[in-house]
CSV table of C-alpha atoms in Angstrom, one decimal:
chain,number,residue,atom,x,y,z
A,1,THR,CA,-92.0,45.3,-21.0
A,2,GLN,CA,-88.5,47.5,-22.5
A,3,VAL,CA,-87.5,47.8,-18.4
A,4,GLU,CA,-88.6,43.9,-18.2
A,5,SER,CA,-86.3,43.2,-20.5
A,6,ALA,CA,-83.2,45.3,-19.2
A,7,LYS,CA,-84.2,43.9,-16.1
A,8,ALA,CA,-83.3,40.5,-17.2
A,9,GLU,CA,-80.6,41.3,-19.7
A,10,VAL,CA,-79.1,42.9,-15.9
A,11,ALA,CA,-80.1,39.8,-14.3
A,12,ASP,CA,-78.5,37.6,-17.3
A,13,LEU,CA,-75.4,40.0,-16.7
A,14,GLN,CA,-75.0,39.6,-13.4
A,15,ASN,CA,-75.4,35.4,-13.5
A,16,ARG,CA,-72.6,36.1,-16.1
A,17,ILE,CA,-70.3,38.1,-14.0
A,18,GLU,CA,-71.3,36.0,-11.1
A,19,PHE,CA,-70.1,32.7,-13.3
A,20,LEU,CA,-66.9,34.8,-14.3
A,21,GLU,CA,-65.9,35.8,-11.0
A,22,SER,CA,-66.5,32.3,-9.9
A,23,GLU,CA,-64.4,31.1,-12.8
A,24,THR,CA,-61.5,33.9,-12.6
A,25,THR,CA,-61.3,32.4,-8.8
A,26,GLU,CA,-60.9,29.1,-10.1
A,27,LEU,CA,-58.7,30.3,-12.5
A,28,ARG,CA,-56.5,32.1,-9.9
A,29,GLU,CA,-56.6,29.2,-7.9
A,30,HIS,CA,-55.5,27.0,-10.9
A,31,VAL,CA,-52.4,29.9,-11.1
A,32,GLU,CA,-51.2,29.4,-7.6
A,33,ARG,CA,-51.4,25.7,-7.9
A,34,LEU,CA,-49.3,26.3,-10.9
A,35,GLU,CA,-47.2,28.5,-9.3
A,36,VAL,CA,-46.3,26.4,-6.8
A,37,GLU,CA,-45.5,23.3,-9.3
A,38,ASN,CA,-43.3,25.6,-11.8
A,39,ALA,CA,-41.4,26.3,-7.9
A,40,GLY,CA,-41.3,23.1,-7.1
A,41,PHE,CA,-39.8,22.6,-10.8
A,42,ALA,CA,-37.6,25.1,-10.3
A,43,ASP,CA,-36.2,23.7,-7.0
A,44,LEU,CA,-35.8,20.3,-8.8
A,45,GLY,CA,-34.3,22.5,-11.8
A,46,SER,CA,-32.0,23.6,-9.7
A,47,GLN,CA,-31.5,19.9,-7.9
A,48,LEU,CA,-30.4,18.8,-11.2
A,49,GLN,CA,-28.7,21.7,-12.1
A,50,HIS,CA,-26.4,21.1,-8.9
A,51,MET,CA,-26.5,16.8,-9.2
A,52,GLN,CA,-25.0,17.5,-13.0
A,53,ASP,CA,-22.2,20.0,-11.2
A,54,ARG,CA,-21.5,17.0,-8.8
A,55,ASN,CA,-21.7,14.6,-11.7
A,56,LEU,CA,-19.1,16.7,-13.3
A,57,GLU,CA,-16.7,17.2,-10.3
A,58,LEU,CA,-17.1,12.9,-10.0
A,59,GLU,CA,-16.3,12.3,-13.2
A,60,GLU,CA,-13.0,15.1,-12.7
A,61,GLU,CA,-12.1,12.8,-9.4
A,62,ALA,CA,-12.5,9.6,-11.2
A,63,ALA,CA,-10.4,10.3,-14.0
A,64,ASN,CA,-7.9,12.4,-11.5
A,65,LEU,CA,-7.4,8.9,-9.9
A,66,CYS,CA,-7.5,6.8,-13.2
A,67,GLY,CA,-4.2,8.8,-13.9
A,68,GLN,CA,-3.1,8.3,-10.9
A,69,VAL,CA,-3.2,4.3,-11.0
A,70,GLU,CA,-2.2,4.0,-14.3
A,71,GLY,CA,1.7,6.3,-12.7
A,72,LEU,CA,1.1,3.6,-10.3
A,73,GLU,CA,0.8,0.5,-12.3
A,74,ARG,CA,3.8,1.9,-14.1
A,75,ILE,CA,6.2,2.2,-11.0
A,76,GLU,CA,5.2,-0.9,-10.4
A,77,GLN,CA,6.0,-2.6,-13.9
A,78,SER,CA,9.1,-0.2,-13.5
A,79,LEU,CA,10.3,-1.9,-10.4
A,80,LYS,CA,8.9,-5.7,-11.1
A,81,GLU,CA,11.3,-4.7,-14.3
A,82,GLU,CA,14.1,-3.8,-12.2
A,83,ALA,CA,13.5,-6.1,-9.3
A,84,SER,CA,13.7,-9.2,-11.6
A,85,SER,CA,16.9,-7.7,-12.9
A,86,ARG,CA,18.8,-7.4,-9.5
A,87,VAL,CA,16.8,-10.8,-9.1
A,88,PRO,CA,19.9,-12.8,-10.6
A,89,ALA,CA,22.9,-10.4,-9.8
A,90,PHE,CA,21.2,-11.3,-6.4
A,91,GLU,CA,21.2,-14.9,-6.3
A,92,GLU,CA,24.5,-15.0,-8.0
A,93,LYS,CA,25.8,-12.8,-5.1
A,94,VAL,CA,24.3,-15.8,-2.5
A,95,ARG,CA,25.8,-18.5,-4.5
A,96,ALA,CA,29.4,-16.9,-4.1
A,97,LEU,CA,28.8,-16.0,-0.2
A,98,GLU,CA,27.9,-19.6,0.3
A,99,GLU,CA,30.6,-20.9,-1.9
A,100,GLU,CA,32.7,-18.3,0.1
A,101,LYS,CA,31.3,-20.1,3.5
A,102,SER,CA,31.8,-24.0,2.2
A,103,HIS,CA,35.4,-22.9,1.6
A,104,LEU,CA,35.8,-20.9,4.5
A,105,LEU,CA,33.9,-24.0,6.8
A,106,SER,CA,36.3,-26.4,5.1
A,107,GLU,CA,39.6,-24.1,5.9
A,108,THR,CA,38.4,-24.0,9.4
A,109,ASN,CA,38.2,-27.8,9.9
A,110,GLN,CA,41.5,-27.9,8.4
A,111,LEU,CA,43.1,-25.5,10.9
A,112,ARG,CA,41.5,-27.5,13.3
A,113,ASP,CA,42.8,-30.3,12.0
A,114,GLU,CA,46.3,-28.5,12.3
A,115,LEU,CA,45.2,-26.9,15.3
A,116,SER,CA,44.6,-30.6,17.0
A,117,THR,CA,47.9,-31.7,15.2
A,118,LEU,CA,49.7,-29.4,16.6
A,119,ARG,CA,48.7,-29.7,20.2
A,120,GLU,CA,49.4,-33.0,20.0
A,121,THR,CA,53.1,-32.3,18.8
A,122,GLU,CA,53.2,-30.6,21.6
A,123,GLN,CA,52.1,-32.2,24.1
A,124,GLN,CA,55.0,-35.0,22.4
A,125,LYS,CA,57.5,-32.7,22.6
A,126,SER,CA,56.3,-31.7,26.4
A,127,GLU,CA,57.1,-35.6,27.3
A,128,LEU,CA,60.4,-36.0,24.8
A,129,GLU,CA,61.7,-33.1,26.9
A,130,LEU,CA,60.5,-34.8,30.5
A,131,GLU,CA,62.4,-37.8,29.1
A,132,LEU,CA,65.2,-36.0,27.7
A,133,GLN,CA,65.8,-34.5,30.8
A,134,GLY,CA,64.8,-37.9,32.5
A,135,LEU,CA,68.1,-38.9,30.9
A,136,ARG,CA,70.0,-36.0,31.0
A,137,SER,CA,69.5,-36.5,35.3
A,138,HIS,CA,70.7,-40.3,35.1
A,139,ILE,CA,73.1,-39.2,32.1
A,140,GLU,CA,74.9,-36.7,35.2
A,141,LEU,CA,73.9,-39.4,37.7
A,142,SER,CA,75.6,-41.5,36.4
A,143,THR,CA,78.6,-39.6,35.1
A,144,SER,CA,78.9,-38.3,38.8
A,145,GLU,CA,78.7,-41.7,40.5
A,146,LYS,CA,81.5,-42.7,37.8
A,147,ARG,CA,83.6,-40.0,38.8
A,148,GLN,CA,83.1,-40.9,42.4
């Protein structure tokens, strides 16, 4: 009876050992799965850290670009102000040049008229000189006829 009891106890212990070995195997498999998941999480953590670093870089770049935009806006405003101050002076110069052009056109037309009058006078002078020459010839001819 003691032997049978010991055999039963040994059999019970063997069953418990097999059960515990089976549980240990399952737990090892579960641990392996958890380690794989953990590695995946570590990779995700690494990716997340990389994304956060990249996000910081992009935020810095955005801040730099905003600064550049603000600088360009100041330059644009300055140029607009300069242009608006130059426009009236430019318009005044254009108006003065247009007045000068008008005056020069008027003078040119006046000089053309004077030139035309001068040409007419020259033509009349030439005609009168021819007439005078004809009269002189006639006078000389008349004088020479009277002498003869």
